[in-house]
Amino acid sequence: MIKKILIYLGIFVVFFPIFDHPARAASAPSIRDDTPAAIKLPVPQRPHERSYLGLSGTGHFKISQIKAPVVIVEVFSMYCPHCQKNAPEVNKLYRIIEDNPYVKDKIKLIGIGAGNSSYEVEIFRKKYDISFPLFADIDYSVHKALGEVRTPYFIGIKNNKDGTYKVFYSNLGGVEKADEFLEMMLKLSGLQQED
């Protein structure tokens, strides 16, 4: 019994700094426009995830290689209670995007498990029935590149045609209402004005 308590206490001490309450949005760091250039992720092994992102081959890819003008990045942790609670609404956001012929090829959603191994990310994926690509970040390398943000944290990135990026959204906290969040992403990214 004491051993279990010590294990849970250890997990809390290790992970508390990254999943503090989302109400601390006011202290969220701003993400610079060149930050996405430092992010390299492994090409997904699942064919449907490669197809979703418009990727091929193996190795690593950059955000700019995703075949969509806008990429929404969720930084989460399987140990984060706010991420767990918010998972159904994030799934709803993914479904709304995929079911909308106007935006499905313009916005892609990915998740990065801060400090999570591939095994832990798989547990999170299966438990919350997540369909969009999730990536492990066991050494916190992506998390550090993003300014060691707390979780859940959402970043909206515009892939410019010249290969540069525009970070148009950077916020600590979850998705309260999927339809309103998508509307905000369309407005802030400029996609709403492009057609």
Backbone as JSON Lines, residues from 0, in Angstrom:
{"i":0,"aa":"M","n":[0.83,-1.2,0.0],"ca":[0.0,0.0,0.0],"c":[0.87,1.26,0.0]}
{"i":1,"aa":"I","n":[1.88,1.27,0.88],"ca":[2.78,2.44,0.97],"c":[3.54,2.6,-0.35]}
{"i":2,"aa":"K","n":[3.93,1.46,-0.95],"ca":[4.66,1.5,-2.22],"c":[3.81,2.16,-3.3]}
{"i":3,"aa":"K","n":[2.49,1.81,-3.34],"ca":[1.59,2.4,-4.34],"c":[1.45,3.9,-4.14]}
{"i":4,"aa":"I","n":[1.34,4.3,-2.88],"ca":[1.2,5.73,-2.58],"c":[2.43,6.49,-3.04]}
{"i":5,"aa":"L","n":[3.62,5.9,-2.8],"ca":[4.87,6.55,-3.21],"c":[4.96,6.66,-4.72]}
{"i":6,"aa":"I","n":[4.49,5.61,-5.45],"ca":[4.52,5.64,-6.92],"c":[3.62,6.76,-7.43]}
{"i":7,"aa":"Y","n":[2.38,6.84,-6.91],"ca":[1.45,7.88,-7.34],"c":[1.98,9.27,-7.01]}
{"i":8,"aa":"L","n":[2.61,9.4,-5.83],"ca":[3.18,10.68,-5.43],"c":[4.31,11.07,-6.37]}
{"i":9,"aa":"G","n":[5.13,10.08,-6.76],"ca":[6.23,10.35,-7.7],"c":[5.72,10.81,-9.05]}
{"i":10,"aa":"I","n":[4.65,10.16,-9.54],"ca":[4.07,10.55,-10.83],"c":[3.54,11.97,-10.75]}
{"i":11,"aa":"F","n":[2.89,12.3,-9.63],"ca":[2.33,13.64,-9.48],"c":[3.44,14.7,-9.48]}
{"i":12,"aa":"V","n":[4.53,14.43,-8.75],"ca":[5.63,15.4,-8.65],"c":[6.28,15.6,-10.01]}
{"i":13,"aa":"V","n":[6.44,14.52,-10.77],"ca":[7.1,14.61,-12.07],"c":[6.25,15.35,-13.08]}
{"i":14,"aa":"F","n":[4.93,15.05,-13.09],"ca":[4.1,15.58,-14.16],"c":[3.28,16.8,-13.79]}
{"i":15,"aa":"F","n":[3.21,17.18,-12.52],"ca":[2.39,18.32,-12.14],"c":[2.75,19.59,-12.91]}
{"i":16,"aa":"P","n":[4.07,19.89,-13.09],"ca":[4.42,21.16,-13.76],"c":[3.85,21.29,-15.16]}
{"i":17,"aa":"I","n":[3.55,20.21,-15.87],"ca":[3.08,20.36,-17.25],"c":[1.58,20.22,-17.38]}
{"i":18,"aa":"F","n":[0.87,19.78,-16.32],"ca":[-0.59,19.75,-16.48],"c":[-1.29,20.5,-15.36]}
{"i":19,"aa":"D","n":[-0.74,21.65,-15.06],"ca":[-1.39,22.53,-14.11],"c":[-2.73,22.97,-14.7]}
{"i":20,"aa":"H","n":[-3.55,23.62,-13.89],"ca":[-4.9,23.95,-14.33],"c":[-4.91,24.87,-15.54]}
{"i":21,"aa":"P","n":[-5.77,24.58,-16.54],"ca":[-5.8,25.41,-17.75],"c":[-6.24,26.84,-17.51]}
{"i":22,"aa":"A","n":[-6.77,27.13,-16.34],"ca":[-7.2,28.5,-16.06],"c":[-6.01,29.45,-16.05]}
{"i":23,"aa":"R","n":[-4.79,28.92,-16.08],"ca":[-3.61,29.77,-16.07],"c":[-3.24,30.23,-17.48]}
{"i":24,"aa":"A","n":[-4.21,30.33,-18.34],"ca":[-3.96,30.72,-19.72],"c":[-3.25,32.05,-19.82]}
{"i":25,"aa":"A","n":[-3.51,32.93,-18.86],"ca":[-2.92,34.25,-18.92],"c":[-1.4,34.2,-18.86]}
{"i":26,"aa":"S","n":[-0.84,33.13,-18.26],"ca":[0.6,33.02,-18.16],"c":[1.19,32.17,-19.27]}
{"i":27,"aa":"A","n":[0.36,31.78,-20.24],"ca":[0.85,30.92,-21.33],"c":[1.89,31.66,-22.16]}
{"i":28,"aa":"P","n":[3.01,30.97,-22.5],"ca":[4.03,31.62,-23.31],"c":[3.54,31.8,-24.74]}
{"i":29,"aa":"S","n":[4.03,32.83,-25.4],"ca":[3.69,33.0,-26.81],"c":[4.66,32.16,-27.64]}
{"i":30,"aa":"I","n":[4.16,31.57,-28.7],"ca":[4.97,30.73,-29.56],"c":[5.4,31.56,-30.77]}
{"i":31,"aa":"R","n":[6.68,31.64,-31.02],"ca":[7.18,32.45,-32.14],"c":[6.87,31.78,-33.47]}
{"i":32,"aa":"D","n":[6.8,32.59,-34.52],"ca":[6.47,32.08,-35.85],"c":[7.49,31.06,-36.37]}
{"i":33,"aa":"D","n":[8.75,31.18,-35.91],"ca":[9.76,30.24,-36.4],"c":[9.86,28.96,-35.56]}
{"i":34,"aa":"T","n":[9.08,28.87,-34.48],"ca":[9.13,27.69,-33.62],"c":[8.77,26.39,-34.35]}
{"i":35,"aa":"P","n":[7.73,26.38,-35.19],"ca":[7.38,25.13,-35.88],"c":[8.52,24.55,-36.72]}
{"i":36,"aa":"A","n":[9.44,25.4,-37.17],"ca":[10.56,24.91,-37.99],"c":[11.46,23.96,-37.2]}
{"i":37,"aa":"A","n":[11.45,24.08,-35.87],"ca":[12.31,23.25,-35.03],"c":[11.67,21.9,-34.71]}
{"i":38,"aa":"I","n":[10.43,21.71,-35.13],"ca":[9.71,20.48,-34.79],"c":[9.84,19.45,-35.9]}
{"i":39,"aa":"K","n":[10.36,18.3,-35.54],"ca":[10.44,17.18,-36.48],"c":[9.77,15.98,-35.82]}
{"i":40,"aa":"L","n":[8.85,15.37,-36.54],"ca":[8.09,14.24,-36.02],"c":[8.27,13.02,-36.93]}
{"i":41,"aa":"P","n":[8.15,11.83,-36.38],"ca":[8.29,10.62,-37.22],"c":[7.09,10.45,-38.14]}
{"i":42,"aa":"V","n":[7.33,10.07,-39.37],"ca":[6.23,9.78,-40.3],"c":[5.41,8.63,-39.71]}
{"i":43,"aa":"P","n":[4.09,8.81,-39.57],"ca":[3.27,7.75,-38.96],"c":[3.39,6.42,-39.69]}
{"i":44,"aa":"Q","n":[3.34,5.34,-38.92],"ca":[3.38,4.0,-39.51],"c":[2.02,3.59,-40.06]}
{"i":45,"aa":"R","n":[0.97,4.11,-39.49],"ca":[-0.38,3.75,-39.97],"c":[-0.65,4.44,-41.31]}
{"i":46,"aa":"P","n":[-1.03,3.65,-42.33],"ca":[-1.28,4.23,-43.66],"c":[-2.33,5.33,-43.66]}
{"i":47,"aa":"H","n":[-3.42,5.15,-42.87],"ca":[-4.49,6.16,-42.89],"c":[-4.02,7.48,-42.26]}
{"i":48,"aa":"E","n":[-3.06,7.4,-41.34],"ca":[-2.53,8.64,-40.74],"c":[-1.6,9.35,-41.73]}
{"i":49,"aa":"R","n":[-0.8,8.57,-42.48],"ca":[0.06,9.17,-43.51],"c":[-0.83,9.84,-44.57]}
{"i":50,"aa":"S","n":[-1.89,9.14,-44.94],"ca":[-2.8,9.69,-45.94],"c":[-3.47,10.96,-45.43]}
{"i":51,"aa":"Y","n":[-3.89,10.95,-44.17],"ca":[-4.56,12.12,-43.56],"c":[-3.66,13.35,-43.61]}
{"i":52,"aa":"L","n":[-2.35,13.14,-43.36],"ca":[-1.41,14.26,-43.34],"c":[-0.78,14.54,-44.71]}
{"i":53,"aa":"G","n":[-1.05,13.65,-45.67],"ca":[-0.5,13.84,-47.01],"c":[0.99,13.54,-47.06]}
{"i":54,"aa":"L","n":[1.44,12.58,-46.25],"ca":[2.85,12.23,-46.19],"c":[3.1,10.88,-46.85]}
{"i":55,"aa":"S","n":[4.35,10.63,-47.19],"ca":[4.73,9.33,-47.73],"c":[6.13,9.0,-47.22]}
{"i":56,"aa":"G","n":[6.54,7.75,-47.44],"ca":[7.88,7.34,-47.06],"c":[8.04,7.12,-45.57]}
{"i":57,"aa":"T","n":[9.31,7.21,-45.13],"ca":[9.63,6.98,-43.72],"c":[10.48,8.15,-43.22]}
{"i":58,"aa":"G","n":[11.02,7.99,-42.04],"ca":[11.86,9.05,-41.48],"c":[11.05,10.08,-40.73]}
{"i":59,"aa":"H","n":[11.46,11.33,-40.85],"ca":[10.8,12.4,-40.11],"c":[10.24,13.46,-41.08]}
{"i":60,"aa":"F","n":[9.32,14.25,-40.56],"ca":[8.74,15.31,-41.37],"c":[8.61,16.58,-40.54]}
{"i":61,"aa":"K","n":[8.47,17.7,-41.24],"ca":[8.22,18.99,-40.59],"c":[6.76,19.37,-40.76]}
{"i":62,"aa":"I","n":[6.3,20.28,-39.94],"ca":[4.91,20.74,-40.01],"c":[4.59,21.26,-41.41]}
{"i":63,"aa":"S","n":[5.58,21.91,-42.05],"ca":[5.35,22.49,-43.38],"c":[5.08,21.43,-44.44]}
{"i":64,"aa":"Q","n":[5.43,20.16,-44.16],"ca":[5.21,19.09,-45.14],"c":[3.8,18.51,-45.05]}
{"i":65,"aa":"I","n":[3.05,18.87,-44.03],"ca":[1.66,18.42,-43.94],"c":[0.87,19.13,-45.03]}
{"i":66,"aa":"K","n":[0.11,18.37,-45.8],"ca":[-0.6,18.92,-46.96],"c":[-1.89,19.63,-46.55]}
{"i":67,"aa":"A","n":[-1.7,20.72,-45.87],"ca":[-2.85,21.55,-45.46],"c":[-2.31,22.92,-45.08]}
{"i":68,"aa":"P","n":[-3.04,23.97,-45.38],"ca":[-2.56,25.31,-45.02],"c":[-2.59,25.59,-43.52]}
{"i":69,"aa":"V","n":[-3.4,24.85,-42.77],"ca":[-3.5,25.09,-41.33],"c":[-3.34,23.77,-40.57]}
{"i":70,"aa":"V","n":[-2.51,23.8,-39.53],"ca":[-2.31,22.63,-38.67],"c":[-2.59,23.06,-37.23]}
{"i":71,"aa":"I","n":[-3.46,22.32,-36.57],"ca":[-3.73,22.55,-35.15],"c":[-2.98,21.49,-34.36]}
{"i":72,"aa":"V","n":[-2.15,21.94,-33.43],"ca":[-1.35,21.04,-32.6],"c":[-1.89,21.06,-31.18]}
{"i":73,"aa":"E","n":[-2.22,19.88,-30.67],"ca":[-2.59,19.76,-29.26],"c":[-1.41,19.15,-28.51]}
{"i":74,"aa":"V","n":[-0.91,19.85,-27.51],"ca":[0.11,19.28,-26.62],"c":[-0.63,18.72,-25.42]}
{"i":75,"aa":"F","n":[-0.48,17.42,-25.2],"ca":[-1.22,16.75,-24.14],"c":[-0.29,15.83,-23.35]}
{"i":76,"aa":"S","n":[-0.82,15.25,-22.31],"ca":[-0.14,14.18,-21.59],"c":[-1.2,13.2,-21.14]}
{"i":77,"aa":"M","n":[-0.89,11.91,-21.23],"ca":[-1.88,10.92,-20.81],"c":[-2.15,11.02,-19.31]}
{"i":78,"aa":"Y","n":[-1.25,11.66,-18.57],"ca":[-1.44,11.81,-17.13],"c":[-2.18,13.09,-16.76]}
{"i":79,"aa":"C","n":[-2.49,13.9,-17.76],"ca":[-3.13,15.19,-17.54],"c":[-4.65,15.01,-17.44]}
{"i":80,"aa":"P","n":[-5.25,15.25,-16.27],"ca":[-6.69,15.04,-16.12],"c":[-7.52,15.97,-17.01]}
{"i":81,"aa":"H","n":[-7.01,17.17,-17.28],"ca":[-7.73,18.1,-18.16],"c":[-7.73,17.57,-19.6]}
{"i":82,"aa":"C","n":[-6.6,16.97,-20.01],"ca":[-6.52,16.39,-21.36],"c":[-7.49,15.21,-21.49]}
{"i":83,"aa":"Q","n":[-7.55,14.4,-20.46],"ca":[-8.46,13.26,-20.46],"c":[-9.91,13.72,-20.56]}
{"i":84,"aa":"K","n":[-10.25,14.7,-19.75],"ca":[-11.61,15.22,-19.72],"c":[-11.99,15.88,-21.04]}
{"i":85,"aa":"N","n":[-11.0,16.5,-21.69],"ca":[-11.26,17.25,-22.91],"c":[-11.21,16.4,-24.19]}
{"i":86,"aa":"A","n":[-10.73,15.16,-24.06],"ca":[-10.54,14.31,-25.23],"c":[-11.82,14.14,-26.06]}
{"i":87,"aa":"P","n":[-13.0,13.92,-25.47],"ca":[-14.22,13.78,-26.29],"c":[-14.51,15.03,-27.14]}
{"i":88,"aa":"E","n":[-14.29,16.22,-26.59],"ca":[-14.57,17.45,-27.34],"c":[-13.53,17.64,-28.46]}
{"i":89,"aa":"V","n":[-12.28,17.24,-28.21],"ca":[-11.26,17.31,-29.26],"c":[-11.59,16.31,-30.37]}
{"i":90,"aa":"N","n":[-12.08,15.13,-29.99],"ca":[-12.53,14.17,-31.0],"c":[-13.67,14.75,-31.84]}
{"i":91,"aa":"K","n":[-14.56,15.47,-31.16],"ca":[-15.68,16.1,-31.86],"c":[-15.16,17.15,-32.85]}
{"i":92,"aa":"L","n":[-14.14,17.9,-32.44],"ca":[-13.53,18.89,-33.34],"c":[-12.99,18.21,-34.59]}
{"i":93,"aa":"Y","n":[-12.28,17.09,-34.39],"ca":[-11.73,16.33,-35.52],"c":[-12.85,15.88,-36.46]}
{"i":94,"aa":"R","n":[-13.95,15.38,-35.9],"ca":[-15.06,14.87,-36.72],"c":[-15.73,16.02,-37.48]}
{"i":95,"aa":"I","n":[-15.91,17.16,-36.81],"ca":[-16.54,18.3,-37.49],"c":[-15.69,18.74,-38.68]}
{"i":96,"aa":"I","n":[-14.38,18.76,-38.49],"ca":[-13.48,19.15,-39.59],"c":[-13.57,18.14,-40.73]}
{"i":97,"aa":"E","n":[-13.5,16.86,-40.4],"ca":[-13.49,15.82,-41.44],"c":[-14.83,15.7,-42.16]}
{"i":98,"aa":"D","n":[-15.9,16.06,-41.49],"ca":[-17.23,15.96,-42.11],"c":[-17.59,17.21,-42.91]}
{"i":99,"aa":"N","n":[-16.74,18.22,-42.86],"ca":[-17.01,19.47,-43.58],"c":[-16.15,19.51,-44.85]}
{"i":100,"aa":"P","n":[-16.77,19.36,-46.02],"ca":[-15.98,19.32,-47.26],"c":[-15.2,20.61,-47.54]}
{"i":101,"aa":"Y","n":[-15.63,21.72,-46.91],"ca":[-14.94,23.0,-47.13],"c":[-13.61,23.05,-46.38]}
{"i":102,"aa":"V","n":[-13.55,22.44,-45.2],"ca":[-12.34,22.58,-44.38],"c":[-11.49,21.3,-44.25]}
{"i":103,"aa":"K","n":[-12.02,20.14,-44.62],"ca":[-11.3,18.89,-44.33],"c":[-9.91,18.82,-44.96]}
{"i":104,"aa":"D","n":[-9.71,19.45,-46.1],"ca":[-8.39,19.44,-46.73],"c":[-7.57,20.68,-46.37]}
{"i":105,"aa":"K","n":[-8.16,21.56,-45.56],"ca":[-7.47,22.8,-45.21],"c":[-6.96,22.83,-43.77]}
{"i":106,"aa":"I","n":[-7.52,21.99,-42.92],"ca":[-7.1,21.97,-41.52],"c":[-6.82,20.53,-41.1]}
{"i":107,"aa":"K","n":[-5.65,20.32,-40.5],"ca":[-5.31,19.01,-39.97],"c":[-5.0,19.15,-38.49]}
{"i":108,"aa":"L","n":[-5.28,18.09,-37.75],"ca":[-5.13,18.09,-36.31],"c":[-4.16,16.99,-35.89]}
{"i":109,"aa":"I","n":[-3.17,17.35,-35.07],"ca":[-2.24,16.35,-34.54],"c":[-2.08,16.58,-33.04]}
{"i":110,"aa":"G","n":[-1.63,15.54,-32.34],"ca":[-1.39,15.65,-30.91],"c":[0.03,15.22,-30.57]}
{"i":111,"aa":"I","n":[0.62,15.89,-29.61],"ca":[1.98,15.56,-29.17],"c":[1.94,15.26,-27.68]}
{"i":112,"aa":"G","n":[2.32,14.04,-27.32],"ca":[2.28,13.61,-25.93],"c":[3.55,14.01,-25.18]}
{"i":113,"aa":"A","n":[3.49,15.13,-24.49],"ca":[4.67,15.66,-23.79],"c":[5.15,14.69,-22.7]}
{"i":114,"aa":"G","n":[6.35,14.2,-22.87],"ca":[6.92,13.28,-21.89],"c":[6.37,11.87,-21.98]}
{"i":115,"aa":"N","n":[5.51,11.62,-22.95],"ca":[4.88,10.31,-23.09],"c":[5.66,9.42,-24.05]}
{"i":116,"aa":"S","n":[5.77,8.14,-23.71],"ca":[6.37,7.15,-24.61],"c":[5.33,6.74,-25.65]}
{"i":117,"aa":"S","n":[5.77,5.99,-26.65],"ca":[4.83,5.47,-27.66],"c":[3.78,4.59,-27.0]}
{"i":118,"aa":"Y","n":[4.19,3.82,-26.01],"ca":[3.27,2.95,-25.28],"c":[2.19,3.77,-24.57]}
{"i":119,"aa":"E","n":[2.6,4.84,-23.92],"ca":[1.65,5.69,-23.19],"c":[0.7,6.4,-24.15]}
{"i":120,"aa":"V","n":[1.24,6.85,-25.29],"ca":[0.39,7.51,-26.29],"c":[-0.65,6.53,-26.82]}
{"i":121,"aa":"E","n":[-0.26,5.26,-27.0],"ca":[-1.21,4.26,-27.48],"c":[-2.32,4.01,-26.47]}
{"i":122,"aa":"I","n":[-1.95,4.01,-25.19],"ca":[-2.98,3.85,-24.14],"c":[-3.99,5.0,-24.23]}
{"i":123,"aa":"F","n":[-3.48,6.22,-24.37],"ca":[-4.35,7.39,-24.45],"c":[-5.23,7.31,-25.7]}
{"i":124,"aa":"R","n":[-4.61,6.92,-26.83],"ca":[-5.36,6.82,-28.09],"c":[-6.52,5.82,-27.97]}
{"i":125,"aa":"K","n":[-6.23,4.65,-27.43],"ca":[-7.24,3.6,-27.35],"c":[-8.32,3.94,-26.31]}
{"i":126,"aa":"K","n":[-7.89,4.47,-25.17],"ca":[-8.86,4.76,-24.1],"c":[-9.87,5.81,-24.54]}
{"i":127,"aa":"Y","n":[-9.4,6.8,-25.32],"ca":[-10.29,7.9,-25.7],"c":[-10.69,7.84,-27.17]}
{"i":128,"aa":"D","n":[-10.35,6.71,-27.83],"ca":[-10.8,6.44,-29.21],"c":[-10.45,7.61,-30.15]}
{"i":129,"aa":"I","n":[-9.19,7.98,-30.15],"ca":[-8.72,9.12,-30.92],"c":[-8.32,8.69,-32.32]}
{"i":130,"aa":"S","n":[-8.83,9.39,-33.32],"ca":[-8.6,9.01,-34.73],"c":[-7.5,9.83,-35.41]}
{"i":131,"aa":"F","n":[-7.18,11.0,-34.88],"ca":[-6.15,11.8,-35.55],"c":[-4.77,11.39,-35.04]}
{"i":132,"aa":"P","n":[-3.71,11.71,-35.77],"ca":[-2.36,11.24,-35.41],"c":[-1.86,11.83,-34.09]}
{"i":133,"aa":"L","n":[-1.33,10.94,-33.25],"ca":[-0.7,11.33,-31.98],"c":[0.77,10.92,-32.03]}
{"i":134,"aa":"F","n":[1.63,11.73,-31.46],"ca":[3.06,11.46,-31.49],"c":[3.63,11.47,-30.07]}
{"i":135,"aa":"A","n":[4.54,10.54,-29.83],"ca":[5.23,10.48,-28.54],"c":[6.32,11.54,-28.5]}
{"i":136,"aa":"D","n":[6.59,12.03,-27.29],"ca":[7.67,13.01,-27.09],"c":[8.32,12.69,-25.75]}
{"i":137,"aa":"I","n":[8.84,11.46,-25.67],"ca":[9.32,10.96,-24.38],"c":[10.48,11.76,-23.81]}
{"i":138,"aa":"D","n":[11.3,12.36,-24.68],"ca":[12.44,13.13,-24.17],"c":[12.12,14.63,-24.05]}
{"i":139,"aa":"Y","n":[10.86,14.97,-24.24],"ca":[10.39,16.37,-24.13],"c":[11.03,17.3,-25.17]}
{"i":140,"aa":"S","n":[11.62,16.77,-26.22],"ca":[12.32,17.63,-27.18],"c":[11.36,18.61,-27.87]}
{"i":141,"aa":"V","n":[10.19,18.12,-28.28],"ca":[9.2,19.0,-28.91],"c":[8.62,19.94,-27.86]}
{"i":142,"aa":"H","n":[8.35,19.39,-26.7],"ca":[7.81,20.18,-25.59],"c":[8.74,21.35,-25.25]}
{"i":143,"aa":"K","n":[10.05,21.1,-25.24],"ca":[11.02,22.17,-24.95],"c":[11.03,23.2,-26.07]}
{"i":144,"aa":"A","n":[10.94,22.72,-27.31],"ca":[10.93,23.64,-28.46],"c":[9.73,24.57,-28.4]}
{"i":145,"aa":"L","n":[8.65,24.08,-27.79],"ca":[7.42,24.87,-27.7],"c":[7.37,25.72,-26.43]}
{"i":146,"aa":"G","n":[8.5,25.8,-25.72],"ca":[8.54,26.66,-24.54],"c":[8.06,25.99,-23.28]}
{"i":147,"aa":"E","n":[8.07,24.63,-23.28],"ca":[7.67,23.86,-22.09],"c":[6.3,24.28,-21.59]}
{"i":148,"aa":"V","n":[5.36,24.31,-22.49],"ca":[4.0,24.73,-22.17],"c":[3.32,23.71,-21.27]}
{"i":149,"aa":"R","n":[2.34,24.17,-20.52],"ca":[1.52,23.27,-19.72],"c":[0.48,22.61,-20.63]}
{"i":150,"aa":"T","n":[-0.23,21.63,-20.08],"ca":[-1.19,20.9,-20.9],"c":[-2.6,20.99,-20.3]}
{"i":151,"aa":"P","n":[-3.61,20.9,-21.16],"ca":[-3.56,20.85,-22.62],"c":[-3.24,22.23,-23.2]}
{"i":152,"aa":"Y","n":[-2.53,22.22,-24.31],"ca":[-2.13,23.47,-24.96],"c":[-2.4,23.34,-26.45]}
{"i":153,"aa":"F","n":[-3.0,24.35,-27.04],"ca":[-3.33,24.29,-28.47],"c":[-2.59,25.39,-29.23]}
{"i":154,"aa":"I","n":[-2.06,24.99,-30.38],"ca":[-1.31,25.91,-31.24],"c":[-1.89,25.84,-32.65]}
{"i":155,"aa":"G","n":[-2.23,26.98,-33.2],"ca":[-2.7,27.06,-34.58],"c":[-1.57,27.57,-35.46]}
{"i":156,"aa":"I","n":[-1.2,26.8,-36.48],"ca":[-0.07,27.14,-37.34],"c":[-0.53,27.27,-38.79]}
{"i":157,"aa":"K","n":[-0.2,28.37,-39.42],"ca":[-0.5,28.56,-40.84],"c":[0.76,28.25,-41.63]}
{"i":158,"aa":"N","n":[0.65,27.31,-42.55],"ca":[1.75,26.99,-43.46],"c":[1.69,27.96,-44.63]}
{"i":159,"aa":"N","n":[2.61,28.9,-44.68],"ca":[2.62,29.85,-45.79],"c":[3.17,29.2,-47.06]}
{"i":160,"aa":"K","n":[2.78,29.72,-48.2],"ca":[3.19,29.14,-49.47],"c":[4.7,29.23,-49.71]}
{"i":161,"aa":"D","n":[5.37,30.18,-49.03],"ca":[6.82,30.32,-49.2],"c":[7.62,29.45,-48.23]}
{"i":162,"aa":"G","n":[6.94,28.55,-47.51],"ca":[7.62,27.64,-46.6],"c":[7.79,28.18,-45.19]}
{"i":163,"aa":"T","n":[7.37,29.41,-44.95],"ca":[7.44,29.96,-43.59],"c":[6.14,29.65,-42.84]}
{"i":164,"aa":"Y","n":[6.14,30.01,-41.58],"ca":[4.98,29.71,-40.74],"c":[4.42,31.0,-40.13]}
{"i":165,"aa":"K","n":[3.16,30.92,-39.76],"ca":[2.53,31.96,-38.96],"c":[1.78,31.28,-37.83]}
{"i":166,"aa":"V","n":[2.23,31.54,-36.6],"ca":[1.51,30.99,-35.45],"c":[0.39,31.97,-35.11]}
{"i":167,"aa":"F","n":[-0.83,31.61,-35.44],"ca":[-1.96,32.53,-35.25],"c":[-2.75,32.24,-33.98]}
{"i":168,"aa":"Y","n":[-2.4,31.15,-33.29],"ca":[-3.12,30.82,-32.05],"c":[-2.18,30.07,-31.13]}
{"i":169,"aa":"S","n":[-2.15,30.45,-29.87],"ca":[-1.29,29.81,-28.88],"c":[-1.95,29.98,-27.53]}
{"i":170,"aa":"N","n":[-2.49,28.89,-26.98],"ca":[-3.31,29.06,-25.79],"c":[-3.32,27.83,-24.9]}
{"i":171,"aa":"L","n":[-3.17,28.09,-23.61],"ca":[-3.29,27.04,-22.61],"c":[-4.76,26.81,-22.31]}
{"i":172,"aa":"G","n":[-5.16,25.54,-22.32],"ca":[-6.55,25.21,-22.04],"c":[-7.14,24.35,-23.14]}
{"i":173,"aa":"G","n":[-8.26,23.71,-22.84],"ca":[-8.84,22.78,-23.79],"c":[-9.82,23.42,-24.76]}
{"i":174,"aa":"V","n":[-10.53,22.56,-25.48],"ca":[-11.57,22.98,-26.42],"c":[-12.9,22.89,-25.69]}
{"i":175,"aa":"E","n":[-13.53,24.02,-25.42],"ca":[-14.79,24.0,-24.68],"c":[-15.95,23.56,-25.57]}
{"i":176,"aa":"K","n":[-16.05,24.17,-26.75],"ca":[-17.09,23.78,-27.71],"c":[-16.44,23.67,-29.08]}
{"i":177,"aa":"A","n":[-16.49,22.47,-29.64],"ca":[-15.75,22.18,-30.87],"c":[-16.15,23.09,-32.03]}
{"i":178,"aa":"D","n":[-17.45,23.32,-32.2],"ca":[-17.89,24.14,-33.33],"c":[-17.42,25.59,-33.19]}
{"i":179,"aa":"E","n":[-17.44,26.11,-31.98],"ca":[-16.98,27.49,-31.77],"c":[-15.47,27.58,-31.92]}
{"i":180,"aa":"F","n":[-14.76,26.54,-31.49],"ca":[-13.3,26.52,-31.63],"c":[-12.92,26.51,-33.12]}
{"i":181,"aa":"L","n":[-13.62,25.68,-33.92],"ca":[-13.33,25.64,-35.35],"c":[-13.61,27.0,-36.0]}
{"i":182,"aa":"E","n":[-14.71,27.61,-35.62],"ca":[-15.05,28.92,-36.17],"c":[-13.94,29.92,-35.87]}
{"i":183,"aa":"M","n":[-13.4,29.85,-34.64],"ca":[-12.32,30.75,-34.25],"c":[-11.05,30.46,-35.07]}
{"i":184,"aa":"M","n":[-10.75,29.19,-35.3],"ca":[-9.57,28.82,-36.08],"c":[-9.69,29.35,-37.52]}
{"i":185,"aa":"L","n":[-10.9,29.22,-38.09],"ca":[-11.12,29.7,-39.47],"c":[-10.92,31.21,-39.55]}
{"i":186,"aa":"K","n":[-11.41,31.91,-38.55],"ca":[-11.31,33.38,-38.54],"c":[-9.87,33.83,-38.31]}
{"i":187,"aa":"L","n":[-9.21,33.28,-37.3],"ca":[-7.85,33.71,-36.96],"c":[-6.83,33.34,-38.03]}
{"i":188,"aa":"S","n":[-7.04,32.2,-38.68],"ca":[-6.07,31.75,-39.7],"c":[-6.23,32.5,-41.02]}
{"i":189,"aa":"G","n":[-7.41,33.12,-41.19],"ca":[-7.67,33.81,-42.44],"c":[-8.33,32.93,-43.49]}
{"i":190,"aa":"L","n":[-8.57,31.65,-43.17],"ca":[-9.19,30.74,-44.14],"c":[-10.6,31.19,-44.5]}
{"i":191,"aa":"Q","n":[-11.26,31.8,-43.52],"ca":[-12.64,32.22,-43.74],"c":[-12.75,33.29,-44.82]}
{"i":192,"aa":"Q","n":[-11.68,34.07,-44.97],"ca":[-11.71,35.17,-45.95],"c":[-11.14,34.77,-47.3]}
{"i":193,"aa":"E","n":[-10.57,33.55,-47.4],"ca":[-9.88,33.17,-48.63],"c":[-10.81,32.76,-49.75]}
{"i":194,"aa":"D","n":[-12.05,32.35,-49.38],"ca":[-13.0,31.95,-50.43],"c":[-14.12,32.97,-50.56]}
